[in-house]
Coordinates of C-alpha atoms and ligand atoms in Angstrom, one line a residue:
M142 CA -58.3 -26.4 5.8
I143 CA -55.2 -27.5 7.5
W144 CA -53.6 -29.3 4.4
G145 CA -54.2 -26.4 2.1
D146 CA -52.6 -24.1 4.7
L147 CA -49.6 -26.3 5.1
I148 CA -49.2 -26.6 1.3
E149 CA -49.4 -22.9 1.0
R150 CA -46.8 -22.3 3.7
G151 CA -44.6 -25.0 2.1
C152 CA -44.8 -23.2 -1.2
K153 CA -43.9 -19.9 0.4
W154 CA -41.0 -21.5 2.1
L155 CA -39.9 -23.1 -1.1
S156 CA -40.1 -19.9 -3.1
C157 CA -38.2 -18.1 -0.4
A158 CA -35.6 -20.9 -0.4
M159 CA -35.4 -20.6 -4.2
R160 CA -34.9 -16.9 -3.9
V161 CA -32.0 -17.5 -1.5
V162 CA -30.4 -20.0 -3.8
V163 CA -30.8 -17.7 -6.8
M164 CA -29.4 -14.8 -4.8
T165 CA -26.4 -16.8 -3.6
I166 CA -25.6 -18.0 -7.2
A167 CA -25.9 -14.4 -8.5
L168 CA -23.7 -13.1 -5.7
S169 CA -21.0 -15.6 -6.1
L170 CA -21.0 -15.1 -9.9
G171 CA -20.8 -11.4 -9.2
T172 CA -17.8 -11.8 -6.9
S173 CA -15.9 -14.1 -9.3
V174 CA -16.5 -11.6 -12.0
I175 CA -15.0 -8.9 -9.7
E176 CA -12.1 -11.2 -8.8
V177 CA -11.3 -11.9 -12.4
Y178 CA -11.5 -8.2 -13.1
A179 CA -9.2 -7.4 -10.2
E180 CA -6.7 -9.9 -11.6
V181 CA -6.5 -8.4 -15.0
S182 CA -6.4 -4.8 -13.8
Q183 CA -3.4 -5.4 -11.4
P184 CA 0.1 -6.4 -12.3
V185 CA 0.9 -9.9 -11.0
F186 CA 4.5 -10.8 -10.4
P187 CA 6.4 -13.4 -8.5
S188 CA 7.3 -12.5 -4.9
A189 CA 10.9 -11.6 -4.0
R190 CA 13.5 -13.5 -2.1
G191 CA 14.9 -12.0 1.1
E192 CA 13.3 -10.5 4.2
Q193 CA 12.7 -7.1 2.9
C194 CA 13.5 -4.7 0.1
V195 CA 16.3 -2.1 0.2
E196 CA 13.8 0.6 1.1
P197 CA 10.2 0.4 2.4
V198 CA 8.0 -1.1 -0.2
D199 CA 5.7 2.0 -0.7
I200 CA 8.8 4.1 -1.3
M201 CA 10.2 1.5 -3.7
R202 CA 7.0 1.4 -5.7
R203 CA 7.2 5.2 -6.2
D204 CA 11.0 5.9 -6.4
H205 CA 12.9 2.7 -7.4
F206 CA 14.2 4.3 -10.6
E207 CA 15.5 7.3 -8.7
F208 CA 17.6 5.0 -6.5
L209 CA 18.8 3.2 -9.6
K210 CA 19.8 6.3 -11.5
H211 CA 21.5 7.8 -8.5
Q212 CA 23.4 4.6 -8.0
R213 CA 24.4 4.4 -11.6
D214 CA 25.7 8.0 -11.5
K215 CA 27.6 7.3 -8.4
T216 CA 29.2 4.2 -9.9
V217 CA 29.8 5.4 -13.4
R218 CA 30.9 9.0 -12.7
E219 CA 32.4 8.8 -9.3
G220 CA 33.5 5.1 -9.3
I221 CA 31.7 4.5 -6.0
R222 CA 30.3 1.0 -5.7
T223 CA 27.9 0.4 -2.8
P224 CA 25.7 -2.7 -2.8
R225 CA 22.6 -1.1 -1.4
H226 CA 20.9 0.2 -4.6
S227 CA 22.8 -1.7 -7.1
L228 CA 20.9 -3.1 -10.1
A229 CA 22.6 -6.4 -9.7
G230 CA 21.1 -6.6 -6.2
C231 CA 17.5 -6.0 -7.4
I232 CA 18.0 -8.9 -9.8
D233 CA 19.4 -11.2 -7.1
C234 CA 16.2 -10.8 -5.0
H235 CA 13.6 -10.3 -7.7
A236 CA 14.4 -12.9 -10.3
D237 CA 12.2 -15.9 -10.1
K238 CA 13.1 -19.5 -10.9
D239 CA 11.4 -21.9 -13.4
A240 CA 10.3 -25.4 -12.7
Q241 CA 13.9 -26.7 -13.4
G242 CA 15.3 -24.3 -10.8
R243 CA 16.9 -22.0 -13.4
F244 CA 16.6 -18.2 -13.0
V245 CA 14.1 -16.5 -15.3
P246 CA 15.1 -13.0 -16.6
V247 CA 13.3 -10.2 -14.7
N248 CA 12.3 -8.6 -18.0
A249 CA 10.7 -11.8 -19.4
K250 CA 6.9 -11.9 -19.7
G251 CA 5.1 -12.0 -16.3
Q252 CA 8.3 -11.4 -14.4
F253 CA 8.9 -8.7 -11.8
C254 CA 10.2 -5.7 -13.7
Q255 CA 8.3 -6.5 -16.9
S256 CA 4.8 -7.2 -15.7
C257 CA 4.7 -3.9 -13.7
H258 CA 6.2 -1.9 -16.5
V259 CA 3.8 -3.3 -19.1
Y260 CA 1.0 -2.3 -16.7
A261 CA 2.4 1.2 -16.3
A262 CA 3.5 1.5 -20.0
V263 CA 7.1 2.0 -19.1
K264 CA 10.0 0.9 -21.3
I265 CA 13.5 0.5 -20.0
D266 CA 16.6 -0.4 -22.0
C267 CA 18.8 -1.4 -19.0
F268 CA 18.9 -5.1 -19.9
S269 CA 20.5 -4.6 -23.3
C270 CA 23.7 -4.1 -21.2
H271 CA 22.9 -5.4 -17.7
A272 CA 22.2 -9.0 -16.9
A273 CA 18.5 -9.6 -16.3
R274 CA 19.1 -12.7 -14.1
P275 CA 21.6 -13.5 -11.3
S276 CA 24.8 -15.1 -12.5
E277 CA 24.6 -18.8 -12.0
R278 CA 28.1 -19.6 -10.9
V279 CA 27.0 -21.8 -8.2
S280 CA 26.6 -25.4 -9.4
Q281 CA 23.0 -26.7 -9.6
S282 CA 23.7 -30.0 -7.8
P283 CA 20.5 -31.4 -6.2
Ligands
HEC555 C1 24.9 1.0 -23.0 C2 25.0 0.0 -21.9 C3 24.2 0.4 -20.6 C4 22.8 0.6 -20.5 C5 21.8 0.6 -21.6 C6 22.6 0.8 -19.1 N1 23.7 0.7 -18.4 FE1 23.9 0.8 -16.4 N2 25.9 0.5 -16.5 C7 26.6 0.3 -17.7 C8 28.0 0.2 -17.4 C9 29.1 -0.1 -18.4 C10 28.1 0.3 -16.0 C11 29.4 0.3 -15.2 C12 29.9 -1.1 -15.0 C13 29.3 -1.7 -13.8 O1 29.4 -1.2 -12.7 O2 28.7 -2.8 -14.0 C14 26.8 0.5 -15.5 C15 26.5 0.7 -14.1 C16 25.2 0.8 -13.6 C17 24.9 0.9 -12.2 C18 25.8 0.8 -11.1 C19 26.3 -0.7 -10.9 C20 25.2 -1.6 -10.3 O3 25.1 -2.8 -10.6 O4 24.4 -1.1 -9.5 C21 23.5 1.0 -12.1 C22 22.7 1.1 -10.9 C23 23.0 1.0 -13.5 N3 24.1 0.9 -14.4 C24 21.7 1.1 -13.8 C25 21.2 1.2 -15.1 C26 19.8 1.3 -15.4 C27 18.7 1.5 -14.3 C28 19.7 1.3 -16.7 C29 18.4 1.5 -17.5 C30 17.7 2.7 -17.3 C31 21.0 1.1 -17.3 N4 21.9 1.0 -16.2 C32 21.3 1.0 -18.6 C33 26.0 0.2 -18.9 C34 24.7 0.4 -19.3
HEC556 C1 17.3 -8.4 -0.2 C2 16.4 -8.6 -1.3 C3 15.9 -7.5 -2.1 C4 16.7 -6.6 -2.8 C5 18.2 -6.5 -2.9 C6 15.8 -5.7 -3.5 N1 14.5 -6.0 -3.2 FE1 12.8 -5.1 -3.9 N2 11.7 -6.2 -2.7 C7 12.1 -7.2 -1.9 C8 11.0 -7.8 -1.0 C9 11.1 -8.9 0.0 C10 9.9 -7.0 -1.4 C11 8.5 -7.1 -0.8 C12 7.5 -7.6 -1.7 C13 7.7 -9.0 -2.1 O1 7.7 -9.9 -1.3 O2 7.7 -9.3 -3.3 C14 10.3 -6.0 -2.4 C15 9.5 -5.1 -3.0 C16 9.9 -4.3 -4.1 C17 9.0 -3.4 -4.9 C18 7.5 -3.3 -4.6 C19 6.8 -4.4 -5.3 C20 5.3 -4.4 -5.0 O3 4.8 -5.3 -4.4 O4 4.6 -3.4 -5.5 C21 9.7 -2.8 -5.9 C22 9.2 -1.9 -6.9 C23 11.1 -3.3 -5.7 N3 11.1 -4.2 -4.6 C24 12.1 -2.9 -6.5 C25 13.5 -3.2 -6.2 C26 14.6 -2.6 -6.9 C27 14.5 -1.7 -8.1 C28 15.7 -3.1 -6.3 C29 17.2 -2.7 -6.6 C30 17.5 -1.3 -6.4 C31 15.3 -4.0 -5.2 N4 13.9 -4.1 -5.2 C32 16.2 -4.7 -4.4 C33 13.4 -7.7 -1.8 C34 14.5 -7.1 -2.4
HEC557 C1 5.3 -2.0 -8.7 C2 5.5 -1.8 -10.1 C3 7.0 -1.8 -10.6 C4 7.9 -2.7 -10.5 C5 7.8 -4.1 -9.8 C6 9.1 -2.2 -11.2 N1 8.8 -1.0 -11.7 FE1 10.2 0.2 -12.6 N2 8.7 1.6 -12.9 C7 7.4 1.5 -12.5 C8 6.7 2.7 -12.8 C9 5.2 3.0 -12.5 C10 7.6 3.6 -13.5 C11 7.4 5.0 -14.1 C12 7.3 6.0 -13.0 C13 7.2 7.4 -13.5 O1 7.7 7.6 -14.7 O2 6.8 8.2 -12.7 C14 8.9 2.8 -13.5 C15 10.1 3.4 -14.0 C16 11.3 2.7 -14.0 C17 12.5 3.2 -14.6 C18 12.7 4.6 -15.2 C19 12.3 4.6 -16.6 C20 12.5 5.9 -17.3 O3 12.2 6.0 -18.5 O4 12.9 6.8 -16.7 C21 13.5 2.3 -14.4 C22 15.0 2.4 -14.7 C23 12.9 1.2 -13.7 N3 11.5 1.4 -13.5 C24 13.5 0.0 -13.4 C25 12.9 -1.1 -12.8 C26 13.6 -2.3 -12.6 C27 15.1 -2.6 -12.9 C28 12.7 -3.2 -12.0 C29 12.9 -4.6 -11.5 C30 14.0 -4.8 -10.6 C31 11.5 -2.4 -11.8 N4 11.6 -1.2 -12.4 C32 10.3 -2.9 -11.3 C33 6.9 0.5 -11.8 C34 7.5 -0.7 -11.4

């Protein structure tokens, strides 16, 4: 029964193909769920200006506040001003610009310092005294 045979094979192939389709859909759904999950479980912030940070990135992630505190003590107590770990320097490189080309404060929602600190449940009061965006003395001519 050549036709019956062919039909049977065709059906097998079809059900196999269906299985592949269903598996592919399930897999891609699975990955997008994982992607969304990864997005909400990681802080997302704008990338910085400049070639590199003032220290290697893994060290900055761990110890940036030590550098800042040390720098503050040096400046406030000893009057020594060095640009390397200055807070103003962090802001210069890490403040993002909005669609109009104006700087956005680094402690605004979704911005560099804020997004990571919300994620890590850290609160800082630095920007009640320090500017949270670079000074815009330069004219914004096109
Ligand atoms: C009550 C106001 C106030 C608060 C709050 C404050 N600072 Fe300062 N800070 C100052 C003053 C005043 C100076 C000395 C003037 C200057 O150098 O700008 C200074 C200087 C500094 C400096 C050295 C100068 C520079 O730009 O690098 C650093 C670093 C610094 N502060 C970091 C911090 C950090 C980090 C925080 C938050 C944990 C903080 N400050 C909170 C007032 C403040
Ligand atoms: C010359 C520009 C520049 C300066 C100044 C600077 N940074 Fe960075 N920073 C970078 C770049 C570039 C990176 C690499 C990651 C990126 O592209 O966003 C980075 C990365 C970081 C990271 C790790 C971010 C991550 O991906 O996890 C932290 C935290 C950080 N900087 C904090 C600071 C602090 C605090 C200061 C001031 C003491 C500072 N930076 C000064 C340019 C700078
Ligand atoms: C990659 C994530 C990340 C980014 C980006 C980041 N921070 Fe932090 N910050 C942390 C974490 C995590 C801690 C707490 C670490 C701890 O307590 O061990 C912290 C702590 C601090 C502290 C000390 C707070 C305290 O109570 O002692 C200061 C000051 C600080 N960050 C300043 C900044 C500034 C200014 C920026 C932006 C220029 C910035 N951080 C960006 C993760 C980040």
